[in-house]
Amino acid sequence: GELVMADWMMLPQVRSALHMTNSPATQWPGPSYNWNYEKKYAACTDLTRSEDTPSMIDIYHNIAPRMPGRIMVFNGDTDPCVTYEGTRTAIQKVGFEKVSSYRPWFYNATAASLSLLKEKDPLFGPALSSMPSGPQMGGHVVDYEHGLSFATVHGAGHMVPQFRPQPSLTMLNHVISGEMLSPSLPSDVDLASMTEREFELFLGDWVDEARDYNYVGDNWRGDGEL
């Protein structure tokens, strides 16, 4: 699969589409045709996690405190290949303190152009529409110290940007800007201490803030196109 992809990436029309026609590269970065694979990490292998064979849990624990900005680990919540429950548990095991509880996040479902809907593959953005629908739930997110976050993308399979391009773009914009995907929530203890009326008022205000322009981005009122 990798070799076929490498050949495809070097096709003249693909290089042109990626604005790489003047690139000095003569082959797509990747393994050569006589490469051998050596297992070194306890990730997607049958190796046991140890000091000599670290897993992604160890790698995130090592790099997150040393990296500026935000690290977003994400899963489509309908991914049949890598289920989000396993990734969520792995990020918990990194051992960082939670700074904001598991909560929804939203994106702006703007209108897609008719030309895009006509030309796109059926598996790209199946939920795209010519009609805007405003802020919609993008998934759930939880934040930890050192800028490490885990997010799900609602309705996405393994290739998240393919299935859900609009929420994927929203998530990417928040990673680049270093901002949280949605406002923080109080702890479960604090939420449980609220009266029913206090919780109702708090939740209404929180949802309004989470669906606001500052979180969902430009054109959320439906005056733009994808």
Short mmCIF file of C-alpha atoms in Angstrom, two decimals:
data_model
loop_
_atom_site.label_atom_id
_atom_site.label_comp_id
_atom_site.label_asym_id
_atom_site.label_seq_id
_atom_site.Cartn_x
_atom_site.Cartn_y
_atom_site.Cartn_z
CA GLY A 1 0.00 0.00 0.00
CA GLU A 2 2.76 2.48 0.91
CA LEU A 3 4.60 1.88 -2.38
CA VAL A 4 1.46 2.37 -4.46
CA MET A 5 0.73 5.59 -2.55
CA ALA A 6 4.30 6.80 -3.12
CA ASP A 7 3.97 6.24 -6.88
CA TRP A 8 0.64 8.06 -6.92
CA MET A 9 2.00 11.03 -4.97
CA MET A 10 4.74 11.50 -7.58
CA LEU A 11 2.36 11.64 -10.57
CA PRO A 12 2.69 14.99 -12.39
CA GLN A 13 -0.96 15.89 -11.90
CA VAL A 14 -0.78 15.13 -8.17
CA ARG A 15 2.40 17.17 -7.75
CA SER A 16 0.69 20.03 -9.56
CA ALA A 17 -2.40 19.84 -7.33
CA LEU A 18 -0.13 19.98 -4.25
CA HIS A 19 1.88 22.90 -5.73
CA MET A 20 5.03 20.75 -5.75
CA THR A 21 5.99 21.03 -9.42
CA ASN A 22 9.17 22.93 -8.51
CA SER A 23 10.12 20.66 -5.64
CA PRO A 24 13.61 19.13 -5.91
CA ALA A 25 12.32 15.84 -4.49
CA THR A 26 12.56 12.97 -6.97
CA GLN A 27 10.63 10.44 -4.89
CA TRP A 28 7.95 10.55 -2.24
CA PRO A 29 9.45 10.21 1.27
CA GLY A 30 9.03 6.68 2.52
CA PRO A 31 10.57 3.21 2.52
CA SER A 32 12.52 1.96 -0.46
CA TYR A 33 11.46 -1.14 -2.36
CA ASN A 34 13.84 -3.38 -0.37
CA TRP A 35 13.00 -2.07 3.08
CA ASN A 36 12.76 -4.21 6.23
CA TYR A 37 10.48 -3.37 9.15
CA GLU A 38 11.90 -3.56 12.67
CA LYS A 39 9.53 -3.36 15.62
CA LYS A 40 10.78 -0.90 18.24
CA TYR A 41 7.63 0.40 19.92
CA ALA A 42 4.75 -1.24 21.77
CA ALA A 43 2.22 0.47 19.50
CA CYS A 44 0.18 -1.48 16.93
CA THR A 45 2.53 -4.43 17.47
CA ASP A 46 2.66 -7.56 19.61
CA LEU A 47 5.52 -6.14 21.71
CA THR A 48 5.04 -5.72 25.45
CA ARG A 49 5.33 -2.19 26.80
CA SER A 50 8.65 -1.79 28.64
CA GLU A 51 11.50 0.68 29.09
CA ASP A 52 13.10 -0.61 25.90
CA THR A 53 9.85 -0.79 23.92
CA PRO A 54 7.79 2.28 24.89
CA SER A 55 4.20 2.79 23.80
CA MET A 56 2.49 6.00 22.71
CA ILE A 57 1.55 6.50 26.38
CA ASP A 58 5.24 6.92 27.19
CA ILE A 59 5.89 9.07 24.14
CA TYR A 60 3.10 11.54 24.98
CA HIS A 61 4.26 11.63 28.60
CA ASN A 62 7.75 12.53 27.38
CA ILE A 63 7.03 15.10 24.69
CA ALA A 64 3.92 16.95 25.93
CA PRO A 65 5.66 18.88 28.77
CA ARG A 66 8.38 19.97 26.34
CA MET A 67 6.14 21.11 23.48
CA PRO A 68 4.44 24.50 23.23
CA GLY A 69 0.82 24.72 22.12
CA ARG A 70 -1.76 21.96 22.10
CA ILE A 71 -1.51 18.24 21.31
CA MET A 72 -4.85 16.86 20.09
CA VAL A 73 -5.30 13.09 19.96
CA PHE A 74 -8.58 12.30 18.21
CA ASN A 75 -10.79 9.46 17.01
CA GLY A 76 -13.88 9.18 14.88
CA ASP A 77 -16.61 7.82 17.14
CA THR A 78 -17.78 5.33 14.48
CA ASP A 79 -14.29 4.05 13.63
CA PRO A 80 -14.54 0.23 13.36
CA CYS A 81 -10.75 -0.12 13.18
CA VAL A 82 -9.49 1.89 16.19
CA THR A 83 -12.28 2.44 18.70
CA TYR A 84 -12.26 5.71 20.59
CA GLU A 85 -12.67 4.01 23.97
CA GLY A 86 -9.20 2.49 23.69
CA THR A 87 -7.57 5.78 22.70
CA ARG A 88 -9.40 7.66 25.44
CA THR A 89 -8.18 5.12 28.03
CA ALA A 90 -4.61 5.33 26.69
CA ILE A 91 -4.56 9.13 27.07
CA GLN A 92 -5.88 8.75 30.62
CA LYS A 93 -2.96 6.41 31.34
CA VAL A 94 -0.45 9.09 30.33
CA GLY A 95 -1.07 10.24 33.91
CA PHE A 96 -1.48 13.99 33.50
CA GLU A 97 -3.92 15.89 35.67
CA LYS A 98 -7.28 16.61 34.06
CA VAL A 99 -7.92 20.34 33.66
CA SER A 100 -11.39 20.17 32.10
CA SER A 101 -14.04 17.48 32.16
CA TYR A 102 -15.28 15.37 29.24
CA ARG A 103 -17.76 17.58 27.39
CA PRO A 104 -19.28 18.31 23.94
CA TRP A 105 -17.75 20.65 21.37
CA PHE A 106 -19.41 22.30 18.38
CA TYR A 107 -18.62 23.39 14.84
CA ASN A 108 -20.28 25.62 12.26
CA ALA A 109 -22.22 23.63 9.65
CA THR A 110 -22.05 26.14 6.81
CA ALA A 111 -23.48 25.54 3.35
CA ALA A 112 -21.39 23.58 0.87
CA SER A 113 -21.34 24.88 -2.68
CA LEU A 114 -23.46 23.07 -5.26
CA SER A 115 -20.37 22.53 -7.41
CA LEU A 116 -18.62 20.74 -4.52
CA LEU A 117 -21.65 18.56 -3.79
CA LYS A 118 -21.84 17.62 -7.47
CA GLU A 119 -18.15 16.80 -7.90
CA LYS A 120 -17.21 15.23 -4.56
CA ASP A 121 -16.94 11.51 -3.92
CA PRO A 122 -19.96 10.12 -2.01
CA LEU A 123 -17.66 9.08 0.85
CA PHE A 124 -16.25 12.59 1.27
CA GLY A 125 -18.33 14.62 3.68
CA PRO A 126 -21.55 12.60 3.39
CA ALA A 127 -23.25 15.03 5.80
CA LEU A 128 -22.39 18.13 3.75
CA SER A 129 -25.44 20.08 2.63
CA SER A 130 -26.27 23.05 0.42
CA MET A 131 -28.25 24.47 3.35
CA PRO A 132 -26.50 25.91 6.42
CA SER A 133 -27.60 24.58 9.80
CA GLY A 134 -25.49 26.65 12.20
CA PRO A 135 -23.65 25.28 15.24
CA GLN A 136 -23.79 21.47 15.49
CA MET A 137 -22.18 19.01 17.88
CA GLY A 138 -18.72 18.01 16.63
CA GLY A 139 -17.98 15.39 19.29
CA HIS A 140 -16.60 15.30 22.82
CA VAL A 141 -13.31 16.51 24.30
CA VAL A 142 -11.33 16.25 27.53
CA ASP A 143 -8.26 18.34 28.38
CA TYR A 144 -5.21 17.50 30.47
CA GLU A 145 -2.25 19.51 31.70
CA HIS A 146 0.67 20.23 29.35
CA GLY A 147 -1.77 20.98 26.52
CA LEU A 148 -2.72 17.33 25.92
CA SER A 149 -6.32 16.74 24.81
CA PHE A 150 -8.40 13.84 23.56
CA ALA A 151 -11.37 14.47 21.25
CA THR A 152 -13.92 12.41 19.39
CA VAL A 153 -15.38 13.51 16.07
CA HIS A 154 -19.03 12.57 15.89
CA GLY A 155 -20.04 10.49 12.87
CA ALA A 156 -16.49 10.00 11.59
CA GLY A 157 -14.86 6.72 10.67
CA HIS A 158 -11.13 6.01 10.58
CA MET A 159 -10.32 8.74 8.02
CA VAL A 160 -11.75 11.59 10.06
CA PRO A 161 -11.23 14.55 7.63
CA GLN A 162 -12.72 12.49 4.80
CA PHE A 163 -15.94 11.69 6.64
CA ARG A 164 -16.33 14.96 8.58
CA PRO A 165 -14.40 17.79 6.88
CA GLN A 166 -16.13 20.71 8.59
CA PRO A 167 -15.66 19.64 12.24
CA SER A 168 -12.14 18.45 11.34
CA LEU A 169 -11.28 21.95 10.11
CA THR A 170 -12.71 23.48 13.28
CA MET A 171 -10.62 21.11 15.41
CA LEU A 172 -7.48 21.90 13.39
CA ASN A 173 -8.03 25.64 13.76
CA HIS A 174 -8.25 25.27 17.55
CA VAL A 175 -5.05 23.22 17.64
CA ILE A 176 -3.19 25.83 15.58
CA SER A 177 -4.48 28.68 17.73
CA GLY A 178 -3.84 26.76 20.96
CA GLU A 179 -7.41 27.32 22.12
CA MET A 180 -9.75 24.83 23.80
CA LEU A 181 -12.47 23.25 21.65
CA SER A 182 -15.20 24.28 24.08
CA PRO A 183 -15.51 26.08 27.44
CA SER A 184 -14.38 24.29 30.58
CA LEU A 185 -16.90 22.53 32.78
CA PRO A 186 -16.85 22.41 36.58
CA SER A 187 -15.89 19.14 38.24
CA ASP A 188 -18.48 16.38 38.64
CA VAL A 189 -18.56 17.17 42.36
CA ASP A 190 -19.39 20.82 41.72
CA LEU A 191 -22.03 19.93 39.15
CA ALA A 192 -23.62 17.43 41.53
CA SER A 193 -23.80 20.09 44.25
CA MET A 194 -26.03 22.34 42.10
CA THR A 195 -29.75 22.43 42.56
CA GLU A 196 -31.86 21.38 39.60
CA ARG A 197 -32.62 25.01 38.77
CA GLU A 198 -28.96 26.07 39.13
CA PHE A 199 -27.87 23.26 36.83
CA GLU A 200 -30.54 24.14 34.26
CA LEU A 201 -29.43 27.79 34.15
CA PHE A 202 -25.73 26.88 34.10
CA LEU A 203 -26.16 24.35 31.29
CA GLY A 204 -28.11 26.80 29.14
CA ASP A 205 -25.43 29.46 29.54
CA TRP A 206 -22.64 26.93 28.87
CA VAL A 207 -24.22 25.65 25.65
CA ASP A 208 -24.74 29.21 24.42
CA GLU A 209 -21.05 29.98 25.04
CA ALA A 210 -19.87 26.71 23.44
CA ARG A 211 -21.93 27.47 20.30
CA ASP A 212 -20.70 31.07 20.12
CA TYR A 213 -18.53 32.50 17.33
CA ASN A 214 -15.43 32.35 19.54
CA TYR A 215 -15.61 28.54 19.51
CA VAL A 216 -17.35 27.54 16.27
CA GLY A 217 -15.63 30.15 14.07
CA ASP A 218 -16.54 32.25 11.06
CA ASN A 219 -19.86 32.23 9.22
CA TRP A 220 -21.71 30.22 11.85
CA ARG A 221 -24.87 32.15 10.97
CA GLY A 222 -24.82 30.47 7.58
CA ASP A 223 -23.56 33.32 5.39
CA GLY A 224 -20.58 31.40 4.02
CA GLU A 225 -19.73 28.30 2.06
CA LEU A 226 -17.32 25.41 2.51
#
